[in-house]
CSV table of C-alpha atoms in Angstrom, one decimal:
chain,number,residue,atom,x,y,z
A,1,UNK,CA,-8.3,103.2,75.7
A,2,UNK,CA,-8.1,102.9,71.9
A,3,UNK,CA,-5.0,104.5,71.3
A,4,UNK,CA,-3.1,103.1,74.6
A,5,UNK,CA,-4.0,99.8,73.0
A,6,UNK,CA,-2.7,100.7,69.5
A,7,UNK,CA,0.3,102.0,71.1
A,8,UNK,CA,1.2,98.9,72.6
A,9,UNK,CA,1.6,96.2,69.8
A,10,UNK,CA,4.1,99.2,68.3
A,11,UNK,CA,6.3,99.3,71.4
A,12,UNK,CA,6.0,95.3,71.9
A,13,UNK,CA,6.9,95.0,68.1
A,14,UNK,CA,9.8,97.5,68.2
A,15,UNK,CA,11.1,95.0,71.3
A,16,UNK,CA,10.5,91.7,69.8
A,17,UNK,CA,12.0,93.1,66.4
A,18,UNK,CA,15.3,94.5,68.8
A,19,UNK,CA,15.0,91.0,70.4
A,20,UNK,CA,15.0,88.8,66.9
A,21,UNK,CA,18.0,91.4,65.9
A,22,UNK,CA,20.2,90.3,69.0
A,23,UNK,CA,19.2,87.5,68.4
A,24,UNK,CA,20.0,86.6,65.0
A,25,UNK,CA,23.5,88.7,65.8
A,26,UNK,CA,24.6,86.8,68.2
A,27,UNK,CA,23.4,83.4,66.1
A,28,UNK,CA,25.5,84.9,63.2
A,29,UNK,CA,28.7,85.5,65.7
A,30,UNK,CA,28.2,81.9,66.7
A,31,UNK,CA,28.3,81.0,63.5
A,32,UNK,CA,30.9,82.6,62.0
A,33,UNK,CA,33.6,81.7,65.0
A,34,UNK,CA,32.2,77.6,64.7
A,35,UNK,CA,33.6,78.0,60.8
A,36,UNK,CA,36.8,79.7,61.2
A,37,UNK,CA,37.3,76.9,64.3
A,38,UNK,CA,37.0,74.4,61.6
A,39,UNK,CA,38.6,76.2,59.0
A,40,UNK,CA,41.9,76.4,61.6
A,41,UNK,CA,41.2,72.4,62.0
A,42,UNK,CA,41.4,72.0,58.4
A,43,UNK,CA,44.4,74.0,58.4
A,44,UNK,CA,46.0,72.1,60.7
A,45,UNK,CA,45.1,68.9,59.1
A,46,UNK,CA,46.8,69.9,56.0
A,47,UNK,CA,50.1,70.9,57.9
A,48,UNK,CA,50.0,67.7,59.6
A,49,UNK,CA,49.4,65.6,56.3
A,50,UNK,CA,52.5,67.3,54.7
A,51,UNK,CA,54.6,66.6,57.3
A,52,UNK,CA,53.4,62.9,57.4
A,53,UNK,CA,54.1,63.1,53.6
A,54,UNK,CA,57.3,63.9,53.9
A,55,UNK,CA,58.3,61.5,57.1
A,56,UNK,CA,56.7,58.7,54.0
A,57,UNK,CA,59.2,60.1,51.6
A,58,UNK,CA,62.4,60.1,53.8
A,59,UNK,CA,61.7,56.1,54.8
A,60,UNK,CA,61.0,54.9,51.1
A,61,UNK,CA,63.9,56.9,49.6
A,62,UNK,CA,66.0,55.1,52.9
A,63,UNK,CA,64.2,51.7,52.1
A,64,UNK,CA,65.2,52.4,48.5
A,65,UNK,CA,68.6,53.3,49.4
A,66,UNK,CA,69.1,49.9,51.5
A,67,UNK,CA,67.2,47.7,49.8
A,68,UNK,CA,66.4,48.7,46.4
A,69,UNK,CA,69.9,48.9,45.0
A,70,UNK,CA,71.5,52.3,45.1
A,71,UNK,CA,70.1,55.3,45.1
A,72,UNK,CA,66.3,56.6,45.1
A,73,UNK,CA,65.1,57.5,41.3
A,74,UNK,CA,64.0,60.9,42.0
A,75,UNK,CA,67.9,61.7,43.2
């Protein structure tokens, strides 16, 4: 009975230790596709601040062009 009962915690720790692996894999996967989801966000962010930057541009350099005399300074 002694060594069927040493054999056991070795089995039960070999599964727990497979367990805590697929585990912590799959936690990891998670984890790794949350951050390039936000990554893409930021990404996206950034494209739709340029484009907001240059819709600002175009009406000042109209605004300029109507209303501020002549032509906008940067040409």
């Amino acid at each position: 009975m002694d060594s069927n009962v040493s054999a056991t915690p070795a089995s039960a720790s070999a599964w727990t230790d497979a367990y805590f692996r697929s585990l912590l894999d799959w936690q990891a996967a998670c984890g790794a596709s949350v951050l390039q989801a936000q990554q893409i966000q930021w990404g996206m962010l950034a494209a739709w601040q340029q484009s907001a930057k240059a819709v600002q541009q175009e009406l000042l350099d109209q605004w300029t062009s109507r209303f501020g005399g002549g032509v906008p300074l940067d040409g």
